[in-house]
CSV table of C-alpha atoms in Angstrom, one decimal:
chain,number,residue,atom,x,y,z
A,1,MET,CA,0.1,0.1,0.0
A,2,GLU,CA,2.8,2.3,0.8
A,3,GLU,CA,4.5,1.9,-2.6
A,4,THR,CA,1.1,2.2,-4.2
A,5,VAL,CA,0.6,5.8,-2.6
A,6,GLY,CA,4.0,6.8,-3.4
A,7,ARG,CA,3.5,6.0,-7.3
A,8,ALA,CA,0.0,7.9,-6.9
A,9,PHE,CA,1.3,11.3,-4.9
A,10,ARG,CA,4.8,11.5,-7.6
A,11,ALA,CA,1.9,10.9,-10.3
A,12,THR,CA,-0.3,13.7,-8.5
A,13,VAL,CA,2.7,16.4,-8.3
A,14,ARG,CA,3.1,15.9,-12.4
A,15,LEU,CA,-0.6,16.1,-12.8
A,16,GLY,CA,-0.7,19.2,-10.6
A,17,LYS,CA,2.1,21.0,-13.2
A,18,THR,CA,-0.8,19.7,-15.4
A,19,VAL,CA,-3.4,21.6,-13.9
A,20,GLY,CA,-0.7,24.9,-13.1
A,21,LEU,CA,0.0,25.1,-16.4
A,22,SER,CA,-3.5,25.1,-17.9
A,23,PHE,CA,-4.5,27.7,-15.3
A,24,ALA,CA,-1.6,30.2,-17.3
A,25,THR,CA,-3.4,28.6,-20.6
A,26,LEU,CA,-5.6,30.9,-19.5
A,27,LEU,CA,-4.2,33.9,-19.2
A,28,TYR,CA,-2.5,33.1,-22.6
A,29,LEU,CA,-6.4,33.8,-24.1
A,30,PRO,CA,-7.3,36.5,-23.5
A,31,VAL,CA,-4.2,37.6,-25.0
A,32,LEU,CA,-5.0,35.3,-28.3
A,33,VAL,CA,-8.4,37.2,-28.8
A,34,PHE,CA,-6.8,40.4,-28.3
A,35,THR,CA,-3.9,39.6,-30.7
A,36,VAL,CA,-6.8,38.3,-33.4
A,37,VAL,CA,-9.2,41.1,-33.2
A,38,ALA,CA,-6.0,43.4,-33.5
A,39,THR,CA,-4.9,41.3,-36.9
A,40,ALA,CA,-8.7,41.2,-38.4
A,41,LEU,CA,-8.2,45.7,-38.0
A,42,VAL,CA,-4.8,45.2,-39.1
A,43,VAL,CA,-3.9,47.9,-36.9
A,44,GLY,CA,-2.3,45.0,-34.3
A,45,ALA,CA,-0.9,42.7,-37.0
A,46,ALA,CA,2.3,43.1,-36.2
A,47,ALA,CA,1.6,41.6,-32.3
A,48,LEU,CA,0.5,38.2,-34.3
A,49,PRO,CA,4.1,36.6,-34.6
A,50,GLU,CA,4.6,37.7,-31.1
A,51,THR,CA,1.8,35.6,-29.9
A,52,VAL,CA,2.6,32.5,-31.9
A,53,LEU,CA,6.1,33.0,-30.3
A,54,LEU,CA,4.6,32.9,-26.9
A,55,GLN,CA,2.1,29.7,-28.0
A,56,ARG,CA,5.1,28.7,-29.0
A,57,ARG,CA,7.2,28.6,-25.3
A,58,ILE,CA,4.0,27.8,-23.7
A,59,ALA,CA,3.9,24.2,-25.9
A,60,GLY,CA,7.5,24.1,-25.1
A,61,VAL,CA,6.6,23.8,-21.7
A,62,LYS,CA,4.5,20.7,-22.0
A,63,ARG,CA,7.3,19.2,-24.0
A,64,ARG,CA,9.7,19.5,-21.2
A,65,MET,CA,6.8,18.1,-19.1
A,66,VAL,CA,6.2,15.4,-20.8
A,67,ALA,CA,10.1,14.7,-21.7
A,68,GLU,CA,10.2,13.9,-17.7
A,69,ALA,CA,7.5,12.0,-17.2
A,70,THR,CA,8.2,9.3,-19.5
A,71,GLY,CA,12.1,10.0,-20.0
A,72,GLU,CA,11.6,10.1,-23.9
A,73,PRO,CA,11.8,14.1,-25.5
A,74,VAL,CA,9.6,15.4,-27.6
A,75,GLY,CA,10.5,16.6,-30.7
A,76,GLU,CA,9.7,20.1,-31.9
A,77,ALA,CA,9.6,21.2,-35.3
A,78,TYR,CA,8.8,24.9,-35.9
A,79,PRO,CA,9.8,27.1,-38.6
A,80,PRO,CA,12.3,31.0,-37.4
A,81,LEU,CA,9.8,33.7,-37.2
A,82,THR,CA,12.5,36.3,-39.2
A,83,GLY,CA,12.8,38.8,-41.3
A,84,ALA,CA,9.9,41.5,-42.3
A,85,LEU,CA,6.6,41.5,-41.0
A,86,PRO,CA,5.0,40.5,-43.6
A,87,ALA,CA,7.4,37.3,-44.1
A,88,ARG,CA,6.7,36.5,-40.1
A,89,LEU,CA,3.1,37.2,-40.4
A,90,ARG,CA,3.2,34.3,-43.5
A,91,THR,CA,5.5,32.0,-41.7
A,92,ALA,CA,3.0,32.6,-38.7
A,93,LEU,CA,0.1,31.3,-40.5
A,94,LYS,CA,1.1,28.8,-42.4
A,95,ASP,CA,2.8,26.8,-40.4
A,96,PRO,CA,1.0,23.9,-39.4
A,97,GLY,CA,2.7,23.7,-35.9
A,98,THR,CA,0.6,26.7,-35.2
A,99,TYR,CA,-2.7,25.4,-35.5
A,100,ARG,CA,-2.0,22.3,-33.9
A,101,ASP,CA,-0.7,24.0,-30.8
A,102,LEU,CA,-3.5,26.0,-30.7
A,103,SER,CA,-5.4,22.7,-30.4
A,104,TRP,CA,-4.0,21.5,-28.2
A,105,LEU,CA,-4.1,24.9,-25.5
A,106,ALA,CA,-7.7,25.0,-25.5
A,107,LEU,CA,-7.8,21.0,-25.0
A,108,HIS,CA,-5.6,21.4,-22.5
A,109,ALA,CA,-7.4,24.5,-20.5
A,110,VAL,CA,-10.6,22.5,-20.0
A,111,PHE,CA,-8.6,19.0,-18.9
A,112,GLY,CA,-6.4,20.7,-16.6
A,113,TRP,CA,-9.9,21.3,-14.8
A,114,ALA,CA,-11.1,18.4,-15.2
A,115,VAL,CA,-7.3,17.0,-13.4
A,116,PHE,CA,-8.3,18.8,-10.9
A,117,VAL,CA,-11.4,17.5,-9.9
A,118,VAL,CA,-10.8,14.1,-10.6
A,119,LEU,CA,-7.6,14.2,-8.6
A,120,ILE,CA,-9.8,15.3,-5.8
A,121,VAL,CA,-12.0,12.4,-6.5
A,122,LEU,CA,-9.6,9.9,-7.0
A,123,TRP,CA,-7.8,10.9,-3.7
A,124,TYR,CA,-10.7,10.9,-1.2
A,125,PHE,CA,-12.3,7.3,-2.3
A,126,GLY,CA,-8.5,6.1,-3.0
A,127,LEU,CA,-7.8,6.5,0.7
A,128,MET,CA,-11.0,5.0,1.6
A,129,LEU,CA,-11.5,2.1,-0.4
A,130,ASP,CA,-8.0,1.1,-0.7
A,131,GLY,CA,-7.1,1.7,2.9
A,132,PHE,CA,-9.6,-0.9,3.3
A,133,TRP,CA,-9.3,-3.0,0.7
A,134,SER,CA,-5.9,-3.1,1.2
A,135,GLY,CA,-4.8,-2.7,4.0
A,136,THR,CA,-7.8,-4.2,5.5
A,137,LEU,CA,-8.4,-7.2,3.2
A,138,GLY,CA,-4.6,-7.3,2.1
A,139,ARG,CA,-6.3,-7.0,-1.5
A,140,ARG,CA,-4.5,-4.8,-4.4
A,141,PRO,CA,-5.5,-1.5,-4.6
A,142,PHE,CA,-7.8,-0.2,-7.4
A,143,VAL,CA,-8.4,3.4,-7.1
A,144,LEU,CA,-5.2,4.7,-6.5
A,145,PRO,CA,-3.4,2.9,-9.3
A,146,LEU,CA,-5.9,4.9,-11.9
A,147,ILE,CA,-3.8,8.1,-11.2
A,148,GLU,CA,-0.8,6.6,-12.7
A,149,ARG,CA,-2.9,5.7,-15.3
A,150,LEU,CA,-4.1,9.5,-16.1
A,151,ASP,CA,-0.4,11.0,-15.4
A,152,ALA,CA,-0.1,8.1,-18.7
A,153,PHE,CA,-2.7,9.9,-20.4
A,154,ASP,CA,-2.1,12.9,-20.1
A,155,ALA,CA,1.4,12.6,-21.1
A,156,SER,CA,0.5,10.2,-24.4
A,157,TRP,CA,-2.4,12.9,-25.6
A,158,SER,CA,0.0,15.4,-25.2
A,159,ARG,CA,2.9,13.8,-27.0
A,160,ALA,CA,0.5,13.0,-30.0
A,161,PHE,CA,-0.7,16.8,-30.7
A,162,LEU,CA,2.9,18.1,-29.6
A,163,ALA,CA,5.1,15.6,-31.5
A,164,PRO,CA,5.7,17.3,-35.3
A,165,SER,CA,5.0,15.6,-38.4
A,166,PRO,CA,7.1,14.4,-40.6
A,167,GLU,CA,6.2,17.0,-42.9
A,168,ALA,CA,6.6,19.7,-40.6
A,169,ARG,CA,10.0,18.4,-39.0
A,170,ARG,CA,11.7,18.1,-43.4
A,171,ALA,CA,9.8,22.0,-43.3
A,172,ALA,CA,11.8,23.6,-40.0
A,173,GLU,CA,14.7,21.2,-40.7
A,174,LEU,CA,14.6,22.9,-44.8
A,175,ALA,CA,14.1,26.5,-42.7
A,176,ARG,CA,16.8,26.1,-40.7
A,177,ARG,CA,19.1,24.9,-43.0
A,178,VAL,CA,18.3,28.0,-45.1
A,179,GLU,CA,19.2,30.2,-42.2
A,180,GLN,CA,22.3,28.6,-41.2
A,181,LEU,CA,23.6,29.2,-44.8
A,182,THR,CA,22.2,33.3,-45.1
A,183,GLU,CA,24.5,33.5,-41.5
A,184,THR,CA,27.3,31.3,-43.1
A,185,ARG,CA,27.4,33.3,-46.5
A,186,ALA,CA,27.0,36.4,-45.0
A,187,GLY,CA,30.5,35.2,-42.9
A,188,ALA,CA,32.1,33.8,-46.2
A,189,VAL,CA,31.7,37.8,-47.5
A,190,ALA,CA,32.5,39.3,-44.3
A,191,ALA,CA,35.6,37.5,-44.7
A,192,HIS,CA,36.1,38.3,-48.4
A,193,GLY,CA,35.7,41.7,-47.2
A,194,ALA,CA,38.1,42.0,-44.6
A,195,GLU,CA,41.0,39.9,-46.9
A,196,LEU,CA,40.7,42.0,-49.7
A,197,ARG,CA,41.0,45.6,-47.1
A,198,ARG,CA,44.5,43.2,-45.8
A,199,ILE,CA,45.7,43.1,-49.2
A,200,GLU,CA,45.0,46.5,-50.3
A,201,ARG,CA,46.6,47.6,-46.7
A,202,ASP,CA,49.8,45.5,-48.1
A,203,LEU,CA,50.2,46.7,-51.2
A,204,HIS,CA,49.4,50.5,-50.0
A,205,ASP,CA,51.8,50.4,-47.2
A,206,GLY,CA,54.2,47.6,-48.2
A,207,THR,CA,54.7,46.9,-52.2
A,208,GLN,CA,53.6,50.6,-53.9
A,209,ALA,CA,55.7,52.5,-51.0
A,210,ARG,CA,59.2,50.6,-52.2
A,211,LEU,CA,58.1,50.7,-55.5
A,212,VAL,CA,57.7,54.4,-55.2
A,213,ALA,CA,60.9,54.9,-53.4
A,214,LEU,CA,62.7,52.6,-56.2
A,215,SER,CA,61.2,54.7,-58.7
A,216,MET,CA,63.3,57.7,-57.3
A,217,ARG,CA,66.5,55.9,-56.3
A,218,VAL,CA,66.3,55.4,-60.0
A,219,GLY,CA,65.4,59.1,-61.5
A,220,MET,CA,68.1,60.6,-59.3
A,221,ALA,CA,70.7,57.9,-60.4
A,222,ARG,CA,69.7,58.3,-64.0
A,223,ARG,CA,70.3,62.4,-63.1
A,224,ALA,CA,73.4,62.1,-61.7
A,225,TYR,CA,74.7,59.6,-63.8
A,226,ASP,CA,77.2,61.7,-66.1
A,227,SER,CA,78.1,64.1,-63.0
A,228,ASP,CA,78.9,61.4,-60.5
A,229,PRO,CA,79.3,57.9,-61.5
A,230,GLU,CA,79.8,56.7,-57.6
A,231,LEU,CA,76.4,58.2,-55.8
A,232,ALA,CA,74.9,57.1,-58.9
A,233,ARG,CA,76.0,53.4,-58.3
A,234,ARG,CA,75.3,53.3,-54.9
A,235,LEU,CA,71.5,54.9,-55.7
A,236,LEU,CA,71.4,51.8,-58.4
A,237,ASP,CA,72.6,49.5,-55.4
A,238,ASP,CA,69.5,50.7,-53.4
A,239,ALA,CA,66.9,50.5,-56.1
A,240,GLN,CA,68.3,47.0,-56.7
A,241,ASP,CA,67.9,45.8,-52.5
A,242,GLN,CA,64.9,48.1,-52.7
A,243,ALA,CA,63.6,45.8,-55.6
A,244,GLU,CA,64.0,43.1,-53.9
A,245,GLU,CA,62.6,43.7,-51.0
A,246,ALA,CA,59.3,45.1,-53.1
A,247,LEU,CA,59.3,41.9,-54.4
A,248,THR,CA,59.4,39.9,-50.9
A,249,GLU,CA,56.4,41.6,-50.1
A,250,LEU,CA,54.6,40.8,-53.0
A,251,ARG,CA,55.3,36.8,-52.0
A,252,HIS,CA,54.0,37.4,-49.2
A,253,VAL,CA,50.9,38.6,-50.6
A,254,VAL,CA,50.4,36.0,-52.8
A,255,ARG,CA,50.7,33.3,-50.2
A,256,GLY,CA,48.2,35.2,-48.1
A,257,ILE,CA,46.0,35.1,-51.1
A,258,HIS,CA,46.5,31.5,-52.5
A,259,PRO,CA,50.3,29.8,-51.0
A,260,PRO,CA,51.7,28.5,-54.4
A,261,ILE,CA,53.3,26.0,-51.9
A,262,LEU,CA,50.5,23.9,-52.0
A,263,THR,CA,50.5,23.9,-55.7
A,264,ASP,CA,53.5,22.7,-55.9
A,265,ARG,CA,53.8,19.9,-52.8
A,266,GLY,CA,50.5,19.6,-51.8
A,267,LEU,CA,48.4,20.0,-48.3
A,268,VAL,CA,50.8,17.4,-46.4
A,269,GLY,CA,54.1,18.9,-47.6
A,270,ALA,CA,52.6,22.5,-47.3
A,271,VAL,CA,51.8,22.3,-43.5
A,272,ARG,CA,55.0,20.4,-42.7
A,273,ALA,CA,56.3,23.2,-44.4
A,274,LEU,CA,54.8,25.3,-42.1
A,275,ALA,CA,55.2,23.9,-38.8
A,276,ALA,CA,58.8,23.7,-39.2
A,277,GLY,CA,59.0,27.6,-39.5
A,278,SER,CA,56.6,28.1,-36.8
A,279,GLY,CA,59.0,27.6,-34.2
A,280,LEU,CA,57.4,24.9,-32.2
A,281,ASP,CA,58.2,21.1,-32.0
A,282,VAL,CA,55.5,20.0,-34.4
A,283,THR,CA,54.5,16.3,-35.2
A,284,VAL,CA,52.0,16.2,-38.3
A,285,THR,CA,50.9,13.1,-39.2
A,286,ASP,CA,48.5,12.4,-42.0
A,287,GLU,CA,46.5,9.8,-43.4
A,288,GLY,CA,45.3,8.6,-46.8
A,289,LEU,CA,46.7,12.5,-47.9
A,290,GLU,CA,49.8,12.2,-50.1
A,291,THR,CA,49.7,13.1,-53.1
A,292,PRO,CA,49.6,10.4,-55.8
A,293,THR,CA,52.1,10.2,-58.2
A,294,ASP,CA,50.0,8.5,-60.9
A,295,ALA,CA,47.0,10.3,-62.2
A,296,SER,CA,45.0,7.1,-62.5
A,297,ASN,CA,44.6,6.8,-58.7
A,298,ALA,CA,43.0,9.7,-58.6
A,299,GLY,CA,39.8,9.1,-56.2
A,300,ARG,CA,41.3,6.6,-54.3
A,301,ALA,CA,43.6,6.6,-51.1
A,302,GLY,CA,45.9,9.6,-51.6
A,303,ALA,CA,43.8,11.6,-53.9
A,304,ARG,CA,43.9,15.7,-53.1
A,305,ALA,CA,41.0,17.4,-51.5
A,306,PRO,CA,40.2,20.6,-53.3
A,307,ALA,CA,42.2,23.7,-53.9
A,308,ALA,CA,39.6,25.7,-51.9
A,309,VAL,CA,39.4,22.8,-48.9
A,310,GLU,CA,43.2,22.7,-49.2
A,311,ALA,CA,43.7,26.6,-49.0
A,312,ALA,CA,41.2,26.6,-45.9
A,313,ALA,CA,42.9,23.5,-44.4
A,314,TYR,CA,46.1,25.4,-44.2
A,315,PHE,CA,45.6,28.4,-42.9
A,316,VAL,CA,43.7,27.0,-40.3
A,317,VAL,CA,46.5,24.8,-39.4
A,318,ALA,CA,48.3,28.7,-39.9
A,319,GLU,CA,46.4,30.2,-37.0
A,320,ALA,CA,46.2,27.8,-34.6
A,321,LEU,CA,50.4,27.5,-34.7
A,322,THR,CA,50.3,31.0,-34.2
A,323,ASN,CA,47.9,31.2,-32.1
A,324,ALA,CA,50.0,28.2,-29.9
A,325,ALA,CA,53.5,30.1,-30.9
A,326,LYS,CA,52.2,33.4,-29.6
A,327,HIS,CA,49.6,32.7,-26.3
A,328,SER,CA,50.1,28.5,-25.4
A,329,GLY,CA,53.7,29.0,-23.8
A,330,SER,CA,54.3,25.4,-25.4
A,331,ALA,CA,57.3,24.3,-26.9
A,332,GLY,CA,55.4,21.9,-29.2
A,333,ALA,CA,51.9,21.2,-30.6
A,334,THR,CA,50.6,17.8,-32.9
A,335,VAL,CA,48.9,18.6,-36.4
A,336,ARG,CA,46.5,15.4,-37.7
A,337,LEU,CA,45.0,15.8,-41.2
A,338,ALA,CA,42.7,12.6,-42.0
A,339,ARG,CA,40.5,12.2,-44.9
A,340,THR,CA,37.5,11.0,-44.0
A,341,PRO,CA,34.8,9.4,-46.5
A,342,ARG,CA,32.6,12.9,-45.8
A,343,GLY,CA,35.6,14.8,-46.7
A,344,LEU,CA,38.5,16.6,-44.5
A,345,THR,CA,39.6,16.7,-40.9
A,346,VAL,CA,42.4,19.0,-39.6
A,347,LEU,CA,43.2,19.0,-35.9
A,348,VAL,CA,45.6,20.7,-33.5
A,349,ARG,CA,46.5,20.1,-30.2
A,350,ASP,CA,49.3,21.9,-28.3
A,351,GLU,CA,49.6,21.4,-24.2
A,352,GLY,CA,49.7,24.6,-23.1
A,353,ARG,CA,47.9,27.1,-20.6
A,354,GLY,CA,44.8,26.3,-22.4
A,355,GLY,CA,41.7,29.4,-21.9
A,356,ALA,CA,41.3,30.4,-26.0
A,357,ASP,CA,38.7,32.8,-25.4
A,358,GLU,CA,36.9,33.7,-29.3
A,359,ARG,CA,36.7,37.0,-27.7
A,360,GLY,CA,40.3,38.0,-27.3
A,361,GLY,CA,41.4,38.3,-30.7
A,362,SER,CA,42.8,34.8,-30.8
A,363,GLY,CA,41.8,34.2,-34.8
A,364,LEU,CA,39.7,31.6,-33.7
A,365,VAL,CA,36.8,33.8,-35.5
A,366,GLY,CA,38.3,33.8,-38.4
A,367,ILE,CA,38.9,30.1,-38.1
A,368,ARG,CA,34.9,30.4,-38.1
A,369,ARG,CA,34.5,32.0,-40.6
A,370,ARG,CA,36.8,30.5,-43.0
A,371,VAL,CA,35.1,27.1,-42.6
A,372,ALA,CA,31.6,27.6,-42.2
A,373,ALA,CA,31.6,29.3,-45.5
A,374,LEU,CA,32.6,25.8,-46.8
A,375,ASP,CA,29.8,24.3,-45.0
A,376,GLY,CA,32.5,22.9,-42.2
A,377,THR,CA,32.4,22.9,-38.6
A,378,VAL,CA,34.6,24.3,-35.9
A,379,ASP,CA,35.0,22.7,-32.1
A,380,VAL,CA,37.4,24.3,-29.9
A,381,SER,CA,38.2,22.6,-26.2
A,382,SER,CA,40.6,24.6,-24.2
A,383,PRO,CA,39.8,24.4,-20.6
A,384,ALA,CA,42.3,26.4,-18.2
A,385,GLY,CA,45.4,24.4,-18.2
A,386,GLY,CA,45.4,22.7,-21.0
A,387,PRO,CA,45.2,21.2,-23.7
A,388,THR,CA,44.0,23.3,-26.8
A,389,VAL,CA,42.3,21.0,-28.9
A,390,ILE,CA,41.0,22.4,-32.1
A,391,GLU,CA,39.2,20.1,-34.9
A,392,VAL,CA,37.5,21.5,-38.0
A,393,GLU,CA,35.7,19.1,-40.3
A,394,LEU,CA,35.6,20.1,-43.9
A,395,PRO,CA,32.8,18.4,-46.2
A,396,CYS,CA,34.0,17.6,-50.0
A,397,VAL,CA,34.1,14.9,-52.5
A,398,TRP,CA,37.3,12.9,-53.6
C-alpha cells in the first residue's frame, strides 16, 4: 500500500504541474483574443508573431514535462519567425504547428480543470476504499493506481498533439538550413571583404611605398649618372635592394591569397613546411592524404582535396600554430590531417596553458568564418590549464 501511495503521489505532482499550466493557459486566451481582433483590424498585425512565439513557449514547457515523465523527448519543429513583418506573418499563419499548438491549448485548458476535479475525487475515495481493501483485506488497491493511468494518459495525448509531423519536421529543418546558409554566406562575404582590405593595405603601405622609393632612386641615379657615377652606382644598388624587398612583400601577399606551396607540394607538404617555420616542435601526421604520383590513382587513397578545401585547411593550421606560439606557452604541438568518407579532418593540439577565448582576438573567429564558408564545422576545446584542441571538419567529395 505504501508503494502504491508513493507512486500515486509522484503522479499527482506531475498532474499538479499540468493543472498549473492549464491555469496559465487560461491567462493566454485573452492575449490570443486580443491578437485575433487586432490582426483582423490590421493595426495590430505585429502582435501575431509575438503571440505565436508565446504559444510555442507554452507548448515547449509541456514538451519538457512530458519528457521528464516518460523519459523520452518530444520533438519540436518550427520554422523560424524572422525577417520583415509580412514574412513573419506568412510563416506564422502557414505553419501547421501553429494550429496544432492552438488545438492542444484549447483542450489542455479544459483538461486541466477536469484533472483537478478528478484528482480530488480519486484521492478521497482512494484513501478510504484502498485503505480498507488493501490495508485491511490485503487485496491489491484499485483506485489510487487510476492516478498513474491518468498521468500516462496526459502524457500520451499531449505527445500526440505536440510531436511534429514528418512534413513539419522536414520543413523546419529546411528553414533552419536556409537560415544557417544565409548566416555562413554573410560571414564568408565579411571575411572576403576583410581579406581584400588586408591585401589593399599591404600593397598600399608596403609594396607600393617601396616601388615609389625605387622609382625615385632610379630617377636620382639617372640624373647623377653623368656628373657623379659613384653616387649613381650607390643609388642603383639601393634601388636593387628595394626591388628585392618589394618582390619579397609581393610574394607574402600572394601567399596570403593562395600559398603557391599548396600547388607545388600538396597539403601535407605545405603543412610540414609551415610546421618547420612555426618556431614550435610540431609533429605532423596524415591519413590517406599523400599526393598521388600517378594520375590514375585519382579518387583513391591519396587523392587531393579541392583547392578551396586545401587552402582552408592550410590557413586553419597556420592560425592555430600562430596562436599556440604566441599564447599557449607550449614548446610543441601536434597536427593531424585525415581523409574521411565525407571530407577532410584537421586537428591541432598543444599542451599549453589553455583558456583560448574567441573574444580575445586569438584568430578563432577568422577560423570559424573561413570554415563556415565551406559548410564545415569547428570544435574548440581549451580548458584552463590545457590542452587546447582545435578540430575542423571540411566536407568535400574525393
